[in-house]
mmCIF file of C-alpha atoms in Angstrom:
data_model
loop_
_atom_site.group_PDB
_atom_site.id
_atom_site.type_symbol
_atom_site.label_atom_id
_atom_site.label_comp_id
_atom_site.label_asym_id
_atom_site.label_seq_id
_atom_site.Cartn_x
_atom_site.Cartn_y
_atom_site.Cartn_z
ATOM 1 C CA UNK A 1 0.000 0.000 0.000
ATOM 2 C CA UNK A 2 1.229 3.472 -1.033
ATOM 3 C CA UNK A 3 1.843 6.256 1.989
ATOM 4 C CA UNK A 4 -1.066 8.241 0.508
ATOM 5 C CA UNK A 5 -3.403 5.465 1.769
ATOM 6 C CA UNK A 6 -1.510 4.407 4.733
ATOM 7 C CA UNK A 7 -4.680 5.054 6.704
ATOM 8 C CA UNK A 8 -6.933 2.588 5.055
ATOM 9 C CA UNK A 9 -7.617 -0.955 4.175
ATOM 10 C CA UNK A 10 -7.533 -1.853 0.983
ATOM 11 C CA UNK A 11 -9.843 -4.199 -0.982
ATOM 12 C CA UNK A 12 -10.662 -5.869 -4.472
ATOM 13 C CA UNK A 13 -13.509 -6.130 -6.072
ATOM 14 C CA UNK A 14 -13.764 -9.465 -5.623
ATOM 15 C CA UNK A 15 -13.308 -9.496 -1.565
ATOM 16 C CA UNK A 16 -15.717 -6.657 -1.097
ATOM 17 C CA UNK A 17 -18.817 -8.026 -3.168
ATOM 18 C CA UNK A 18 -18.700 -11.055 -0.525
ATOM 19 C CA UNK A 19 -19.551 -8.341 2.400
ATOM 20 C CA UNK A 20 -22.994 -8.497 1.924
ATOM 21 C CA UNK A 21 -25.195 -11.253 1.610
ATOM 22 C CA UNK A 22 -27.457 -11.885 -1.934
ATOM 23 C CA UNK A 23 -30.270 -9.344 -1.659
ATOM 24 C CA UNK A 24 -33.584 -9.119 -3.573
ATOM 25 C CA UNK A 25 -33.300 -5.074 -3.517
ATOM 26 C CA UNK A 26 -32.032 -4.564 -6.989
ATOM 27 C CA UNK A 27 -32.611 -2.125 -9.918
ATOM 28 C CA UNK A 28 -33.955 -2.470 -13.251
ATOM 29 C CA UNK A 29 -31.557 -0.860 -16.258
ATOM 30 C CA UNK A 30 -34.346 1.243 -16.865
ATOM 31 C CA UNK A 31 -33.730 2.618 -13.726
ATOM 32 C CA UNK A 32 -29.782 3.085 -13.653
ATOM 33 C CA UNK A 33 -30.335 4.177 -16.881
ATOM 34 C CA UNK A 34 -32.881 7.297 -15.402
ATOM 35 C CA UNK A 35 -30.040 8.313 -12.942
ATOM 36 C CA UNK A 36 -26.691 8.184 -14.787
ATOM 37 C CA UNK A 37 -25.239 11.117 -15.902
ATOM 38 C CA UNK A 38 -24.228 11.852 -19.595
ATOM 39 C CA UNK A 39 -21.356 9.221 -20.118
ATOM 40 C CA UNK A 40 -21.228 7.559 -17.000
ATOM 41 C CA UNK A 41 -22.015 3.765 -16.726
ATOM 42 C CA UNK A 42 -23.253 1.700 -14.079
ATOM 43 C CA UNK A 43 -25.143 -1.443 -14.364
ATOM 44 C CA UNK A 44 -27.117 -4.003 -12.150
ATOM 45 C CA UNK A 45 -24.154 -5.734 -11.120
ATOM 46 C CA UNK A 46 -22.059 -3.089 -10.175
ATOM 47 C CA UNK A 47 -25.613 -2.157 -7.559
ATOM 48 C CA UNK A 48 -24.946 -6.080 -6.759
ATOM 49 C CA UNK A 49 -20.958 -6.218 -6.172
ATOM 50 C CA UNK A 50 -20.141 -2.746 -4.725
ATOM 51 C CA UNK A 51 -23.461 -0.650 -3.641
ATOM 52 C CA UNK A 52 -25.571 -3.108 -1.956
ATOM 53 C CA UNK A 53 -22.217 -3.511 0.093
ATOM 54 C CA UNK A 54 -21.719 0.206 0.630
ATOM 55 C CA UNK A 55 -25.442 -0.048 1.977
ATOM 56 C CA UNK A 56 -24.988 -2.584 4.111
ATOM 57 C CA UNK A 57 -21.545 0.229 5.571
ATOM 58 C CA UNK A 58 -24.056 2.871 5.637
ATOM 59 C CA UNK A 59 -26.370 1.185 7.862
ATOM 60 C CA UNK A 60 -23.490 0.296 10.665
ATOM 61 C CA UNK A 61 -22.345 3.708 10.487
ATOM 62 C CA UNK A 62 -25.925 4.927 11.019
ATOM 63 C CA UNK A 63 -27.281 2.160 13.978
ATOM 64 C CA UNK A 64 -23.337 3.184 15.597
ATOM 65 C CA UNK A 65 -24.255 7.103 15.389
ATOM 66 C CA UNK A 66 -28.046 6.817 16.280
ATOM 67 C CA UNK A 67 -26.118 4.698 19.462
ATOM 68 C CA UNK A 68 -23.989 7.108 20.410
ATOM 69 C CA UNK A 69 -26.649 9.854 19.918
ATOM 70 C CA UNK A 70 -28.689 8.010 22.442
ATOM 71 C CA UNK A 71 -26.066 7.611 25.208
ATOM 72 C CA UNK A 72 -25.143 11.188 24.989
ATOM 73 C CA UNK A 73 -28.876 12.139 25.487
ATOM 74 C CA UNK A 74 -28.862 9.888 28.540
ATOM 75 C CA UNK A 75 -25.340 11.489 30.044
ATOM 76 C CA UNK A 76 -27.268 14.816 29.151
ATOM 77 C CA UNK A 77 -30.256 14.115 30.993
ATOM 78 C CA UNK A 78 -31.866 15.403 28.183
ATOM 79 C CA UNK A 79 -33.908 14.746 25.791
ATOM 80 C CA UNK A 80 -32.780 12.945 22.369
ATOM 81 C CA UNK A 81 -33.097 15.356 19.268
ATOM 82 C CA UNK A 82 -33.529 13.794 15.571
ATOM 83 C CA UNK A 83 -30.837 14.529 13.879
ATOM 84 C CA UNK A 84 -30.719 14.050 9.496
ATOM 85 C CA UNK A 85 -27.831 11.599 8.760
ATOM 86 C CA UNK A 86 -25.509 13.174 6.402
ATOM 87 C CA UNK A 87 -23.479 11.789 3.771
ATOM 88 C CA UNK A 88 -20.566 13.440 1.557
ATOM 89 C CA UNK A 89 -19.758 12.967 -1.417
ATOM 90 C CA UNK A 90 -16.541 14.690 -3.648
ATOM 91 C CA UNK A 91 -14.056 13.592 -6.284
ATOM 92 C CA UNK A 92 -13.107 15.338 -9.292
ATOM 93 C CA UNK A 93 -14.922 17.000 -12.070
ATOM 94 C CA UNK A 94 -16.666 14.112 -14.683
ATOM 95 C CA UNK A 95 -15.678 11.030 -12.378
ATOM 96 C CA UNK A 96 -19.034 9.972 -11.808
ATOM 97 C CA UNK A 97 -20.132 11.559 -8.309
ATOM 98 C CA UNK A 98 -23.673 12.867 -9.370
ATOM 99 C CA UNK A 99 -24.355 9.132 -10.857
ATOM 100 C CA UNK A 100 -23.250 7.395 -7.324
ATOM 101 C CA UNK A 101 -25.026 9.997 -5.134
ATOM 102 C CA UNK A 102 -28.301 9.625 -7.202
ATOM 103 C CA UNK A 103 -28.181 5.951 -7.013
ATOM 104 C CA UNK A 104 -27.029 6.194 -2.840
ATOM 105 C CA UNK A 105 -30.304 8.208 -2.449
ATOM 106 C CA UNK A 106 -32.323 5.359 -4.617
ATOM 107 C CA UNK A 107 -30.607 2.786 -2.570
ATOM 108 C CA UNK A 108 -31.056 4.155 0.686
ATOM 109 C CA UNK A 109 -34.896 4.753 -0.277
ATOM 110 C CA UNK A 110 -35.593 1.372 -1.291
ATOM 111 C CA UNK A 111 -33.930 -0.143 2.092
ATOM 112 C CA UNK A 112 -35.580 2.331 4.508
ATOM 113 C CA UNK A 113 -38.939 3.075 2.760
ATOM 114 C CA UNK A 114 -40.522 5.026 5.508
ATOM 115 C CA UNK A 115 -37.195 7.972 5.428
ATOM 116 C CA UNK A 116 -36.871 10.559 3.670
ATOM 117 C CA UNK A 117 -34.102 10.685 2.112
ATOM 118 C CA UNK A 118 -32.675 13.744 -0.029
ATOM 119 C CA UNK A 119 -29.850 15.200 -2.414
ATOM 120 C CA UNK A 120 -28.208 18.671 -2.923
ATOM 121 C CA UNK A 121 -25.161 19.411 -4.682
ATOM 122 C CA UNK A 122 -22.577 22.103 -3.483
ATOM 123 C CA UNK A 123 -22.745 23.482 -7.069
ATOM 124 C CA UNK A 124 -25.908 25.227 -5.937
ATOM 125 C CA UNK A 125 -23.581 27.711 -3.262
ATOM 126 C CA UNK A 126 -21.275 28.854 -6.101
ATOM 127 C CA UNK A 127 -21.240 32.429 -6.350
ATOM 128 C CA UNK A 128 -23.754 33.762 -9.501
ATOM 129 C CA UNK A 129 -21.331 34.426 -12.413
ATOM 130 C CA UNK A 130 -22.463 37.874 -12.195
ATOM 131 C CA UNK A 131 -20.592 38.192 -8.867
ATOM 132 C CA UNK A 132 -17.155 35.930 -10.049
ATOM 133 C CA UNK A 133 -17.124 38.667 -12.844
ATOM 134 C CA UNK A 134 -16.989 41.295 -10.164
ATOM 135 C CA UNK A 135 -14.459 39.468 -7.759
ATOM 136 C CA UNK A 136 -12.385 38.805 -11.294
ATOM 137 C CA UNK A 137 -12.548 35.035 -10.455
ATOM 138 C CA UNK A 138 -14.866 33.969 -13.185
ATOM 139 C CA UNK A 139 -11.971 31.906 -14.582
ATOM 140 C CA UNK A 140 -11.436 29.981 -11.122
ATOM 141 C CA UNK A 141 -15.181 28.677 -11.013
ATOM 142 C CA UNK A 142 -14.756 25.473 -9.062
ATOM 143 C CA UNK A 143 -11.966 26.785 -7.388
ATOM 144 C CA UNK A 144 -12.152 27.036 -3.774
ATOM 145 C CA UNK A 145 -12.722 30.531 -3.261
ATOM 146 C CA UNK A 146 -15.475 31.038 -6.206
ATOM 147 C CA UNK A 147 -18.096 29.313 -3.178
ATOM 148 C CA UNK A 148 -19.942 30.995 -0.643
ATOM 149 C CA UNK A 149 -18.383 28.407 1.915
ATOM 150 C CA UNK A 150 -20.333 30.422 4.841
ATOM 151 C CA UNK A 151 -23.865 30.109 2.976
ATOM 152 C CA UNK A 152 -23.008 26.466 2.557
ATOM 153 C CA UNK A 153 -22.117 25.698 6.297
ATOM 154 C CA UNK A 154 -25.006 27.889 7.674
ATOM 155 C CA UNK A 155 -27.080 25.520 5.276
ATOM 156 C CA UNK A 156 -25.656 22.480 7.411
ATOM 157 C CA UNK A 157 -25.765 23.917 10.468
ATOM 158 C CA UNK A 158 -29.961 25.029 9.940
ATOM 159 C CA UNK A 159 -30.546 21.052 8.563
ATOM 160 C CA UNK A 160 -28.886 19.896 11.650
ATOM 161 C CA UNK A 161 -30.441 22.087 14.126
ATOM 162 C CA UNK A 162 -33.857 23.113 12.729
ATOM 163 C CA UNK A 163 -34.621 20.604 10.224
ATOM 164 C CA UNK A 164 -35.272 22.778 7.381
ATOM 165 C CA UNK A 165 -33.233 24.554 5.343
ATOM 166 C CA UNK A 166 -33.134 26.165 1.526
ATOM 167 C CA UNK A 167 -30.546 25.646 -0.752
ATOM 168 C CA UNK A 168 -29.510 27.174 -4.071
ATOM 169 C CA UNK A 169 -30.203 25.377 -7.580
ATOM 170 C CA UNK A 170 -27.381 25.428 -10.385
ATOM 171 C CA UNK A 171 -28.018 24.964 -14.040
ATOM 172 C CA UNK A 172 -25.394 23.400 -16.326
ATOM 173 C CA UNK A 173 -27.624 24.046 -19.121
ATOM 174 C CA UNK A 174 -27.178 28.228 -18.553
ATOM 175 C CA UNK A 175 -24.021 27.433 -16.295
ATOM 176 C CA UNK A 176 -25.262 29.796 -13.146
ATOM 177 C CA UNK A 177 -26.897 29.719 -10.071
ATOM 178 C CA UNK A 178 -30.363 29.808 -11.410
ATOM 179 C CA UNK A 179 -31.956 33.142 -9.631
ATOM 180 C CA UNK A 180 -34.511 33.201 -7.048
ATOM 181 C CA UNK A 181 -34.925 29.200 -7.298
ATOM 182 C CA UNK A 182 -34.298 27.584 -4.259
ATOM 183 C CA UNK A 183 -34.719 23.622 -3.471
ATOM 184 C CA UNK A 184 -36.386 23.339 -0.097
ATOM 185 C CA UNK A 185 -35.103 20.525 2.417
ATOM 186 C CA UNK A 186 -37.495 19.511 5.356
ATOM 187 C CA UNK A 187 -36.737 16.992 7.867
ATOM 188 C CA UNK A 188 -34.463 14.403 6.210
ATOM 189 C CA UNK A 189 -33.671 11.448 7.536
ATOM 190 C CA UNK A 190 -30.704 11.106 5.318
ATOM 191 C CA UNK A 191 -29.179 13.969 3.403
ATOM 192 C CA UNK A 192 -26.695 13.642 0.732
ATOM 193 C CA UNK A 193 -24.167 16.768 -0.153
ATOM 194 C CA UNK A 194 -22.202 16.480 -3.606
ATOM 195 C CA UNK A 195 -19.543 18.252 -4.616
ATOM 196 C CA UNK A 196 -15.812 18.558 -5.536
ATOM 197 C CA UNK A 197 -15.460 20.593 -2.671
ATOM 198 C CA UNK A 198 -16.987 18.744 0.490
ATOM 199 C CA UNK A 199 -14.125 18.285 2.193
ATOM 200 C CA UNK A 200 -12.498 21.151 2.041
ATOM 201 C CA UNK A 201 -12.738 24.121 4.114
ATOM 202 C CA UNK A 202 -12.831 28.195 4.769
ATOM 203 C CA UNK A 203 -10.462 30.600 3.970
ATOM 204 C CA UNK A 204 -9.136 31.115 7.197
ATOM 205 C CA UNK A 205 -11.542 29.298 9.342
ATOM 206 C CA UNK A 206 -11.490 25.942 11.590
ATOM 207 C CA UNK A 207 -14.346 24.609 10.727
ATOM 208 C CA UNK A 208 -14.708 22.012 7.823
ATOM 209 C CA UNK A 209 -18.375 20.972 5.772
ATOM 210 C CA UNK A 210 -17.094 17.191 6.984
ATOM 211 C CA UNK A 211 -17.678 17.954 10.463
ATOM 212 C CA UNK A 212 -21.313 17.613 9.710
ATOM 213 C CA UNK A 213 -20.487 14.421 8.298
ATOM 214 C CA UNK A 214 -21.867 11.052 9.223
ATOM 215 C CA UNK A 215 -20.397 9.021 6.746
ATOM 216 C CA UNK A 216 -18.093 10.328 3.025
ATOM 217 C CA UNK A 217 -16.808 8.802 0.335
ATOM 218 C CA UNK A 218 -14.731 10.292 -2.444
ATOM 219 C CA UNK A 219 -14.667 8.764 -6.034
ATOM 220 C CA UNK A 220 -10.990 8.344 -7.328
ATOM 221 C CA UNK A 221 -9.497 7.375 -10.487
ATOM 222 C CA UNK A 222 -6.361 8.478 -12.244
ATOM 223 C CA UNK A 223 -5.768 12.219 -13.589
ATOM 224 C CA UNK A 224 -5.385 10.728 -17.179
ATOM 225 C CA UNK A 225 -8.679 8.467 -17.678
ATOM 226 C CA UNK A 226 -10.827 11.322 -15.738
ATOM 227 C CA UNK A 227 -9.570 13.110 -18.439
ATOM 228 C CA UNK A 228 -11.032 11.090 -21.247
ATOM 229 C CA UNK A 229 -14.088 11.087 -19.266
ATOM 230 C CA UNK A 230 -14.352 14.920 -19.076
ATOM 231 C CA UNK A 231 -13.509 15.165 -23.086
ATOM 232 C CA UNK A 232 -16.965 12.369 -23.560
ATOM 233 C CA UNK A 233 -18.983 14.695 -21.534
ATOM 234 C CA UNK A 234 -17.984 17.882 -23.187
ATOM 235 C CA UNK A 235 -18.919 16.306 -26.365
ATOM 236 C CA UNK A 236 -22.222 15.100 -24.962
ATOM 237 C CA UNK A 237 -23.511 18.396 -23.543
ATOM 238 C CA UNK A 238 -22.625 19.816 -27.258
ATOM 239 C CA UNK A 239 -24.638 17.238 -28.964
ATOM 240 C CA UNK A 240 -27.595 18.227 -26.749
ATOM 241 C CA UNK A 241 -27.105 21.988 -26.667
ATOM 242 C CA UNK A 242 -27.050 21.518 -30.938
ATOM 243 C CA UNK A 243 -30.867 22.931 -31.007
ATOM 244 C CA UNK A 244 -31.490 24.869 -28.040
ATOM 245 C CA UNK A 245 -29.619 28.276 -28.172
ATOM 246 C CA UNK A 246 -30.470 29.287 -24.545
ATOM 247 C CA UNK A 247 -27.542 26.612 -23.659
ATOM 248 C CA UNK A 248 -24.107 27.875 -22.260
ATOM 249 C CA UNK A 249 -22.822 25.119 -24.483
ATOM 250 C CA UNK A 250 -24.845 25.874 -27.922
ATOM 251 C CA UNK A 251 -22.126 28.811 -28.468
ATOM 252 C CA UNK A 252 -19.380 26.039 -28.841
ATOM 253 C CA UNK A 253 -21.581 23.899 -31.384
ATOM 254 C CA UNK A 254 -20.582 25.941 -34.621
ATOM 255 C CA UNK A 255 -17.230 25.136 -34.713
ATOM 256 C CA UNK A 256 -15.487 22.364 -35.506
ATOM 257 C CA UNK A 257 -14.867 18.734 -33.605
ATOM 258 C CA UNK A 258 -11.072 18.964 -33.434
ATOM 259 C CA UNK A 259 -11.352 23.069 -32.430
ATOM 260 C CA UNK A 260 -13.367 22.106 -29.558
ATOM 261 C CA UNK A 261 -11.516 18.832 -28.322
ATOM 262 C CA UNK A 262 -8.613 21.495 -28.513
ATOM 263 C CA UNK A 263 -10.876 23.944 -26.596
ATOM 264 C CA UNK A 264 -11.843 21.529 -23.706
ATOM 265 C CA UNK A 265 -8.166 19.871 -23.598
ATOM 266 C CA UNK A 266 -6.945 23.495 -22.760
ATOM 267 C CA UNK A 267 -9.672 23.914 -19.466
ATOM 268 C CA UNK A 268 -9.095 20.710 -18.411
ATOM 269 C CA UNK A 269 -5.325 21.188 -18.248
ATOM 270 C CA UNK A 270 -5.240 24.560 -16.905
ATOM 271 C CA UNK A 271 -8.456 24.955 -14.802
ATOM 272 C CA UNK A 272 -9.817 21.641 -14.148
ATOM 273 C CA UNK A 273 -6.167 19.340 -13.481
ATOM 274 C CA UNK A 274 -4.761 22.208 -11.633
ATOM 275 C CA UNK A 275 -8.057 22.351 -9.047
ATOM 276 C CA UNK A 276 -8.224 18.454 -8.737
ATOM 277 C CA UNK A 277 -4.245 18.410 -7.814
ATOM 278 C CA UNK A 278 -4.115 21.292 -5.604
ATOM 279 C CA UNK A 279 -7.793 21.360 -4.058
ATOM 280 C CA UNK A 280 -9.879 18.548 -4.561
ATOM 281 C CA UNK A 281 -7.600 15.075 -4.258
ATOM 282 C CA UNK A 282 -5.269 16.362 -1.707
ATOM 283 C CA UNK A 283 -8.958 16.340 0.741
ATOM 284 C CA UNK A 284 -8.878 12.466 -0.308
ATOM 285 C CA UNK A 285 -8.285 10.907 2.894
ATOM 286 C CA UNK A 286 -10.912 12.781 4.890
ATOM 287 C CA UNK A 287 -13.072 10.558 3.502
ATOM 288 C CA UNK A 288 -14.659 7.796 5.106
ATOM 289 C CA UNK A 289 -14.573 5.608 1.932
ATOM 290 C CA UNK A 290 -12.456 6.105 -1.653
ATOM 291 C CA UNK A 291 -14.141 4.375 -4.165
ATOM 292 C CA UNK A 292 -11.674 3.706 -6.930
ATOM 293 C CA UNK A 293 -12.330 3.468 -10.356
ATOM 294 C CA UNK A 294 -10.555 1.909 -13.560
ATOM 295 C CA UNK A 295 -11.506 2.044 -17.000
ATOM 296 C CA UNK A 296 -15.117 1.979 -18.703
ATOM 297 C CA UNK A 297 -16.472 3.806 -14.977
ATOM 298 C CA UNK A 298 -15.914 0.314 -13.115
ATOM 299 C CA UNK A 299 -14.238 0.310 -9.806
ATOM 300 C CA UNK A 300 -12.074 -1.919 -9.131
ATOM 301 C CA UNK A 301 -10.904 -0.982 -6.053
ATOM 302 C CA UNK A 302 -12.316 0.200 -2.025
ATOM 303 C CA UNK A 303 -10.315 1.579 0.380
ATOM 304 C CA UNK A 304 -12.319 1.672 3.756
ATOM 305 C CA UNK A 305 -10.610 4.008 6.525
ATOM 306 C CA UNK A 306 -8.834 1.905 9.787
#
């Protein structure tokens, strides 16, 4: 095992689809194929060999925090307060975190059918583009600073403490925080944040999003095939932005295949790479589980925290 994963146990494939036992809770293709992003795969064996056994995590994690909860209200004398169970999700730009977290929230649905269990994604608590202009940052969106980290972590802290909480909406499709839209978030019993910046922290503050963590996992592969994966999406959103001209993307659909590839090569080197190496992979090992993929989307490999 390398240093960089010297706190965690590492597993195959192979030893980790034999944690859980054969389950009737699986999905249809038509279903995986209503929640995975644009050139993401996933299909009923992967739910088989690595999610039903991530489940099957996610439960221990919760019974051992609804434990603890307990005890503390009873060294408290007072009375225990519900409390949403929150999971965190981050890796890198086009590595397949909005297709796991939509299938966790599925998952989680279908095994505890009387929770509620919801998604937001940090994209939401990026500044408006309007306001990147002004701060001259427009060219650093994803970067840490181009989030309202304080509007994000008040967001936590209201879910945690009063149940209910509002939260921003993005748009890829006009790439800004869509105005006055906000996705409302009452009384979860599980809440799932998103984002390539969930682990990470303030400028100049203690506090980190993870703290309000109950359970994270971060979705690894190497630098180079993420790459290929960004370059497949870029070409998908074109195809789909060919007939609408109210998409940030149609702009790009007039010229030609090999000026684009050049286009998107050029942002992933210089604004994408240089965010994952300095910002986004170096918050690896806060997570609880890295979830590490190979070619064609599979993963191949799970490294659980000691």
């Amino acid at each position: 095992m390398t240093d960089e994963f010297i706190n965690f146990e590492q597993l195959s494939r192979s030893e980790w689809q034999k944690l859980h036992q054969q389950s009737n809770l699986l999905l249809t293709e038509k279903e995986l194929e209503a929640i995975k992003s644009l050139n993401d795969r996933i299909d009923t064996i992967d739910v088989q060999e690595i999610y039903l056994p991530l489940i099957s995590l996610i439960e221990i994690y919760k019974r051992s925090r609804d434990n603890l909860a307990f005890a503390k209200s009873i060294f408290l004398k007072k009375k225990e307060s519900k409390s949403p169970f929150i999971i965190g999700i981050s890796g890198s730009v086009a590595v397949g975190k909005s297709t796991t977290s939509r299938l966790l929230q599925l998952l989680l649905a279908r095994t505890f059918p009387n929770k509620r269990v919801s998604l937001v994604t940090t994209d939401g608590f990026l500044y408006p583009n309007i306001t990147l202009k002004k701060k001259g940052i427009l060219n650093r969106k994803g970067f840490p600073e181009s989030y309202d980290m304080e509007r994000l972590l008040n967001f936590l802290d209201a879910i945690k403490n009063t149940k209910k909480a509002y939260a921003p909406i993005y748009s890829h499709e006009i790439y800004d925080v869509l105005p006055n839209r906000m996705q409302t978030i009452a009384d979860p019993d599980f809440l799932i944040i998103e984002g390539i910046n969930v682990f990470q922290n303030q400028q100049n503050n203690r506090l980190y999003i993870s703290d309000y963590f109950d359970f994270s996992i971060y979705i690894d592969a190497d630098s180079r095939q993420i790459e290929k994966w960004y370059l497949e999406r870029f070409e998908s959103l074109l195809e789909l932005a060919k007939k609408d001209k109210t998409n940030y993307y149609h702009r790009f659909t007039t010229m030609s295949k090999s000026a684009v590839l050049s286009m998107a090569r050029d942002i992933w080197k210089t604004i994408n790479l240089v965010n994952l190496e300095n910002y986004i992979e170096p918050t690896r090992n806060r997570a609880e589980v890295i979830l590490h993929k190979a070619n064609n989307h599979k993963i191949d490999k799970i490294f659980l925290k000691k």
